[in-house]
Short mmCIF file of C-alpha atoms in Angstrom, two decimals:
data_model
loop_
_atom_site.label_atom_id
_atom_site.label_comp_id
_atom_site.label_asym_id
_atom_site.label_seq_id
_atom_site.Cartn_x
_atom_site.Cartn_y
_atom_site.Cartn_z
CA MET A 1 5.85 -51.72 -39.77
CA LYS A 2 2.34 -52.59 -38.79
CA ARG A 3 2.85 -51.76 -35.15
CA ILE A 4 1.30 -48.33 -35.39
CA LYS A 5 -2.43 -48.28 -35.06
CA PRO A 6 -3.35 -44.61 -35.10
CA VAL A 7 -6.98 -45.21 -34.26
CA SER A 8 -6.37 -46.91 -30.96
CA LEU A 9 -3.41 -44.78 -29.92
CA GLU A 10 -5.25 -41.72 -28.80
CA PRO A 11 -7.85 -43.29 -26.52
CA THR A 12 -5.07 -45.19 -24.80
CA MET A 13 -3.20 -41.96 -24.08
CA ARG A 14 -6.33 -40.29 -22.81
CA THR A 15 -7.06 -42.97 -20.26
CA GLU A 16 -3.62 -42.56 -18.74
CA THR A 17 -4.49 -39.25 -17.19
CA ALA A 18 -6.91 -39.24 -14.32
CA LYS A 19 -8.92 -36.19 -15.33
CA PRO A 20 -9.56 -34.67 -18.72
CA LYS A 21 -6.44 -32.86 -19.87
CA LEU A 22 -6.49 -29.44 -21.43
CA ASP A 23 -5.53 -29.23 -25.01
CA PRO A 24 -1.78 -28.40 -24.90
CA LYS A 25 -2.24 -25.26 -26.93
CA VAL A 26 -5.02 -24.02 -24.66
CA ALA A 27 -2.83 -24.86 -21.65
CA ARG A 28 0.06 -22.86 -23.12
CA ASP A 29 -2.22 -19.91 -23.84
CA ILE A 30 -3.51 -19.98 -20.31
CA GLN A 31 0.01 -20.11 -18.86
CA SER A 32 1.17 -17.14 -20.88
CA ARG A 33 -1.94 -15.22 -19.85
CA ILE A 34 -1.26 -16.10 -16.23
CA GLY A 35 2.23 -14.67 -16.55
CA GLN A 36 0.93 -11.53 -18.22
CA GLN A 37 -1.82 -10.87 -15.75
CA LEU A 38 0.44 -11.55 -12.81
CA ARG A 39 2.88 -8.91 -14.00
CA GLU A 40 0.09 -6.53 -14.93
CA MET A 41 -1.40 -6.77 -11.46
CA TYR A 42 2.00 -6.33 -9.81
CA ASP A 43 3.09 -3.50 -12.09
CA ASP A 44 -0.10 -1.57 -11.34
CA VAL A 45 1.33 -1.11 -7.86
CA VAL A 46 4.94 -0.62 -8.94
CA LYS A 47 3.85 2.16 -11.28
CA GLN A 48 2.50 4.10 -8.33
CA GLY A 49 6.12 4.76 -7.43
CA VAL A 50 7.11 5.87 -3.93
CA PRO A 51 4.15 7.30 -1.99
CA ASP A 52 4.81 10.54 -0.11
CA ARG A 53 4.76 8.89 3.29
CA PHE A 54 7.91 6.90 2.45
CA ALA A 55 9.80 9.77 0.90
CA GLU A 56 8.90 11.77 4.01
CA LEU A 57 9.92 8.92 6.32
CA LEU A 58 13.35 8.64 4.75
CA ARG A 59 13.80 12.40 4.80
CA GLN A 60 13.07 12.41 8.53
CA LEU A 61 15.44 9.54 9.14
CA ASP A 62 18.06 11.43 7.21
CA GLU A 63 17.61 14.52 9.35
CA ALA A 64 17.54 12.54 12.56
CA GLY A 65 20.84 11.05 11.49
CA LYS A 66 22.40 14.42 10.74
CA SER A 67 21.23 16.11 13.92
CA GLY A 68 22.89 13.46 16.04
CA ALA A 69 22.40 9.88 16.95
CA ALA A 70 20.61 10.65 20.21
CA GLN A 71 17.14 9.99 18.77
CA GLN A 72 18.08 6.79 17.04
CA PRO A 73 16.96 3.48 18.48
CA SER A 74 20.56 2.47 18.20
CA ALA A 75 20.16 -0.23 20.79
CA GLY A 76 19.03 -1.96 17.65
CA GLY A 77 17.46 -5.00 19.26
CA GLU A 78 13.83 -4.63 18.32
CA PRO A 79 13.61 -1.60 16.12
CA ALA A 80 10.36 -2.43 14.38
CA SER A 81 8.42 -2.81 17.57
CA GLY A 82 8.30 0.92 18.10
CA GLY A 83 10.57 3.52 19.58
CA ASP A 84 11.19 7.12 18.66
CA LEU A 85 11.46 6.55 14.96
CA ASP A 86 8.11 4.91 14.77
CA LYS A 87 6.39 7.83 16.43
CA LYS A 88 8.14 10.31 14.23
CA GLY A 89 7.63 8.37 11.06
CA VAL A 90 3.94 7.69 11.17
CA GLY A 91 2.49 11.02 10.21
CA GLU A 92 -0.96 9.77 9.30
CA MET B 1 24.31 6.38 12.52
CA THR B 2 23.88 8.64 9.53
CA LEU B 3 21.96 7.39 6.58
CA ASP B 4 24.34 6.72 3.76
CA PRO B 5 22.87 8.20 0.54
CA ALA B 6 23.52 5.07 -1.50
CA THR B 7 21.69 2.97 1.06
CA ARG B 8 18.85 5.43 1.23
CA ASP B 9 18.51 5.39 -2.56
CA ALA B 10 18.59 1.62 -2.70
CA VAL B 11 15.86 1.41 -0.05
CA LEU B 12 13.77 4.07 -1.78
CA GLY B 13 14.20 2.29 -5.09
CA SER B 14 12.92 -0.95 -3.60
CA ILE B 15 9.76 0.55 -2.14
CA PRO B 16 7.50 0.18 -5.20
CA ASN B 17 8.37 -3.51 -5.40
CA LEU B 18 8.07 -4.01 -1.65
CA ARG B 19 4.59 -2.49 -1.78
CA ALA B 20 3.50 -4.70 -4.66
CA PHE B 21 4.71 -7.76 -2.77
CA ALA B 22 3.17 -6.60 0.51
CA ILE B 23 -0.20 -6.00 -1.14
CA SER B 24 -0.06 -9.46 -2.62
CA LEU B 25 0.63 -10.89 0.84
CA CYS B 26 -2.04 -9.10 2.82
CA GLY B 27 -4.52 -8.05 0.17
CA ASN B 28 -4.98 -4.67 1.78
CA VAL B 29 -3.20 -1.52 0.69
CA ASP B 30 -3.17 0.27 4.05
CA ARG B 31 -1.86 -2.69 5.96
CA ALA B 32 0.65 -3.32 3.18
CA ASP B 33 1.99 0.22 3.49
CA ASP B 34 2.34 -0.17 7.25
CA LEU B 35 4.21 -3.38 6.63
CA VAL B 36 6.55 -1.66 4.17
CA GLN B 37 7.18 1.14 6.64
CA GLU B 38 8.01 -1.33 9.38
CA THR B 39 10.31 -3.11 6.95
CA VAL B 40 12.17 0.09 6.10
CA LEU B 41 12.61 0.99 9.77
CA ARG B 42 13.83 -2.44 10.69
CA ALA B 43 16.16 -2.61 7.71
CA LEU B 44 17.79 0.72 8.41
CA ALA B 45 18.16 -0.04 12.10
CA ASN B 46 19.90 -3.29 11.18
CA ILE B 47 21.74 -2.03 8.14
CA ASP B 48 25.01 -3.32 9.61
CA SER B 49 23.81 -6.86 9.05
CA PHE B 50 23.39 -6.19 5.34
CA GLN B 51 26.39 -7.35 3.35
CA PRO B 52 27.30 -4.74 0.75
CA GLY B 53 27.36 -6.19 -2.72
CA THR B 54 24.63 -8.70 -2.00
CA ASN B 55 21.07 -8.29 -3.18
CA MET B 56 19.46 -5.44 -1.24
CA ALA B 57 16.00 -6.14 -2.68
CA ALA B 58 16.10 -9.79 -1.61
CA TRP B 59 17.25 -8.75 1.86
CA LEU B 60 14.37 -6.27 2.19
CA PHE B 61 11.85 -8.82 0.90
CA THR B 62 13.06 -11.30 3.49
CA ILE B 63 12.54 -8.79 6.29
CA LEU B 64 9.10 -7.88 4.99
CA ARG B 65 8.02 -11.49 4.70
CA ASN B 66 9.24 -12.30 8.22
CA LEU B 67 7.43 -9.29 9.65
CA PHE B 68 4.27 -10.32 7.85
CA ARG B 69 4.49 -13.85 9.14
CA SER B 70 5.07 -12.84 12.75
CA GLU B 71 2.15 -10.46 12.47
CA TYR B 72 0.13 -13.29 10.98
CA ARG B 73 0.83 -15.47 13.97
CA LYS B 74 -0.13 -12.69 16.35
CA ARG B 75 -3.32 -11.79 14.60
CA ARG B 76 -4.29 -15.04 13.03
CA ARG B 77 -8.00 -14.56 13.15
CA GLU B 78 -7.93 -11.05 11.83
CA VAL B 79 -5.57 -11.93 9.02
CA GLU B 80 -7.68 -14.87 7.98
CA ASP B 81 -10.51 -12.45 7.66
CA VAL B 82 -8.34 -10.29 5.43
CA GLU B 83 -7.45 -13.31 3.34
CA GLY B 84 -11.13 -13.98 2.85
CA LYS B 85 -11.68 -10.46 1.62
CA TYR B 86 -8.57 -10.46 -0.52
CA ALA B 87 -10.32 -10.36 -3.87
CA ASP B 88 -12.84 -7.73 -2.75
CA ASN B 89 -10.09 -5.46 -1.50
CA MET B 90 -8.28 -5.77 -4.77
CA LYS B 91 -11.40 -4.91 -6.70
CA SER B 92 -11.83 -1.67 -4.81
CA GLN B 93 -8.63 -0.19 -6.19
CA PRO B 94 -9.78 2.58 -8.52
CA ASP B 95 -7.53 1.87 -11.47
CA GLN B 96 -8.67 -1.73 -11.57
CA GLU B 97 -12.18 -0.81 -12.55
CA GLY B 98 -13.49 -2.19 -15.77
CA ARG B 99 -10.74 -4.73 -16.09
CA ILE B 100 -12.84 -7.78 -15.65
CA GLU B 101 -10.21 -10.19 -16.79
CA LEU B 102 -7.74 -8.93 -14.21
CA GLN B 103 -10.37 -9.10 -11.50
CA GLU B 104 -11.01 -12.73 -12.34
CA PHE B 105 -7.32 -13.30 -12.16
CA ARG B 106 -7.11 -11.73 -8.71
CA ALA B 107 -10.01 -13.81 -7.51
CA ALA B 108 -8.27 -16.95 -8.74
CA LEU B 109 -4.99 -15.89 -7.16
CA ALA B 110 -6.79 -15.34 -3.87
CA GLN B 111 -7.81 -18.98 -3.84
CA LEU B 112 -4.23 -20.24 -3.77
CA PRO B 113 -2.56 -21.25 -0.51
CA SER B 114 -0.39 -18.32 0.60
CA ASP B 115 2.92 -20.18 0.25
CA GLN B 116 2.12 -20.92 -3.39
CA ARG B 117 0.93 -17.40 -4.04
CA GLU B 118 4.06 -15.78 -2.61
CA ALA B 119 6.35 -18.14 -4.54
CA LEU B 120 4.53 -17.42 -7.79
CA ILE B 121 4.70 -13.67 -7.22
CA LEU B 122 8.36 -13.61 -6.28
CA VAL B 123 9.34 -15.57 -9.36
CA GLY B 124 6.68 -14.53 -11.84
CA ALA B 125 6.26 -10.86 -10.99
CA SER B 126 9.06 -9.57 -8.75
CA GLY B 127 11.61 -11.08 -11.07
CA PHE B 128 13.60 -13.06 -8.51
CA SER B 129 15.36 -16.23 -9.51
CA TYR B 130 14.25 -19.51 -7.93
CA GLU B 131 17.38 -19.34 -5.80
CA GLU B 132 16.63 -15.84 -4.55
CA ALA B 133 13.01 -16.75 -3.88
CA ALA B 134 14.17 -19.78 -1.90
CA GLU B 135 16.41 -17.52 0.16
CA ILE B 136 13.57 -15.07 0.81
CA CYS B 137 11.16 -17.84 1.81
CA GLU B 138 13.86 -19.73 3.71
CA CYS B 139 13.22 -23.01 1.99
CA ALA B 140 14.82 -25.26 -0.61
CA VAL B 141 14.97 -24.26 -4.27
CA GLY B 142 13.03 -27.41 -5.14
CA THR B 143 10.27 -26.37 -2.78
CA ILE B 144 9.93 -23.02 -4.53
CA LYS B 145 9.86 -24.74 -7.91
CA SER B 146 7.12 -27.09 -6.86
CA ARG B 147 5.09 -24.30 -5.23
CA VAL B 148 5.32 -22.22 -8.40
CA SER B 149 4.33 -25.11 -10.58
CA ARG B 150 1.41 -26.08 -8.36
CA ALA B 151 0.30 -22.46 -8.28
CA ARG B 152 0.39 -22.27 -12.06
CA ALA B 153 -1.49 -25.53 -12.49
CA ARG B 154 -4.17 -24.50 -10.03
CA LEU B 155 -4.58 -21.07 -11.63
CA ALA B 156 -4.84 -22.68 -15.05
CA GLU B 157 -7.61 -24.89 -13.75
CA LEU B 158 -9.48 -22.00 -12.21
CA LEU B 159 -9.07 -19.72 -15.21
CA ALA B 160 -9.87 -22.43 -17.74
CA ILE B 161 -13.13 -23.11 -15.97
CA ASP B 162 -13.84 -19.40 -16.02
CA SER B 163 -13.14 -18.98 -19.68
CA ILE B 164 -15.24 -21.98 -20.66
CA ASP B 165 -18.11 -20.46 -18.71
CA ASP B 166 -17.51 -17.13 -20.37
CA PHE B 167 -17.85 -18.63 -23.78
CA GLY B 168 -21.39 -19.68 -23.00
CA PRO B 169 -22.97 -21.11 -26.15
CA ASP B 170 -19.57 -22.17 -27.32
CA ARG B 171 -18.81 -24.27 -24.28
CA THR B 172 -19.61 -27.56 -25.99
CA THR B 173 -17.01 -26.79 -28.60
CA ARG B 174 -14.53 -25.80 -25.93
CA ALA B 175 -15.25 -28.93 -23.94
CA VAL B 176 -14.63 -31.05 -27.00
CA LEU B 177 -11.39 -29.21 -27.68
CA ALA B 178 -10.30 -29.61 -24.11
CA GLY B 179 -11.40 -33.16 -23.58
CA GLY B 180 -10.52 -34.72 -26.91
CA ARG B 181 -12.95 -36.23 -29.31
CA GLY B 182 -14.84 -38.73 -27.32
#
């Protein structure tokens, strides 16, 4: 019954953590803002959709595929390191 | 090899997300777009190794991340430079102007170690599960969880400091609120 001593309880809890802790409510607010801003930042890019260069790239790949496999780097080993597709795709 | 329309659409549909992830990795829009292009080329050339029915987005993210990391190893010095300018690059995007809060957020994000940043973005923004993120980063689920949680804690620290500063005259009150009544 007389175990609880509200006055001394809090300081004891405080000293358990090495550095000053954020108020839990502030911490929650900050976490939800972090989530929001993270998505906002990310969605700014997503909202830009598919830039022309990629639509064009896929269109060219499509045509290359239809007109025969001769131009394809079908050896497949290291496609990203260059080859015909790379030259055709980068239309800067 | 003809490009199967369903595959083409799936790749096209993933591009906005791939770009957002790539920009978050390299902090530079032009380099990010090159990285996405390389990813698309590599993915389509190796489309046979994609298992239909599995997660195409996760597969593409894995390729992009691996390409970025091999590029990173090749051009370590240059990329470190880019990392240093991460926040500045982000600020120069036109539609970010005037959004001070978001700029502060980017600056804070830029201070995280890259493994924590990518984990946080995959889970918190790209919408991947911890399991998918672990697959993309080729590590254990627990590792992803701890990276995300460390990233969040560090960001909270950085942003809390910022907001206390922002409050100026009120900072004593905030400090009392944050530190308890001492």
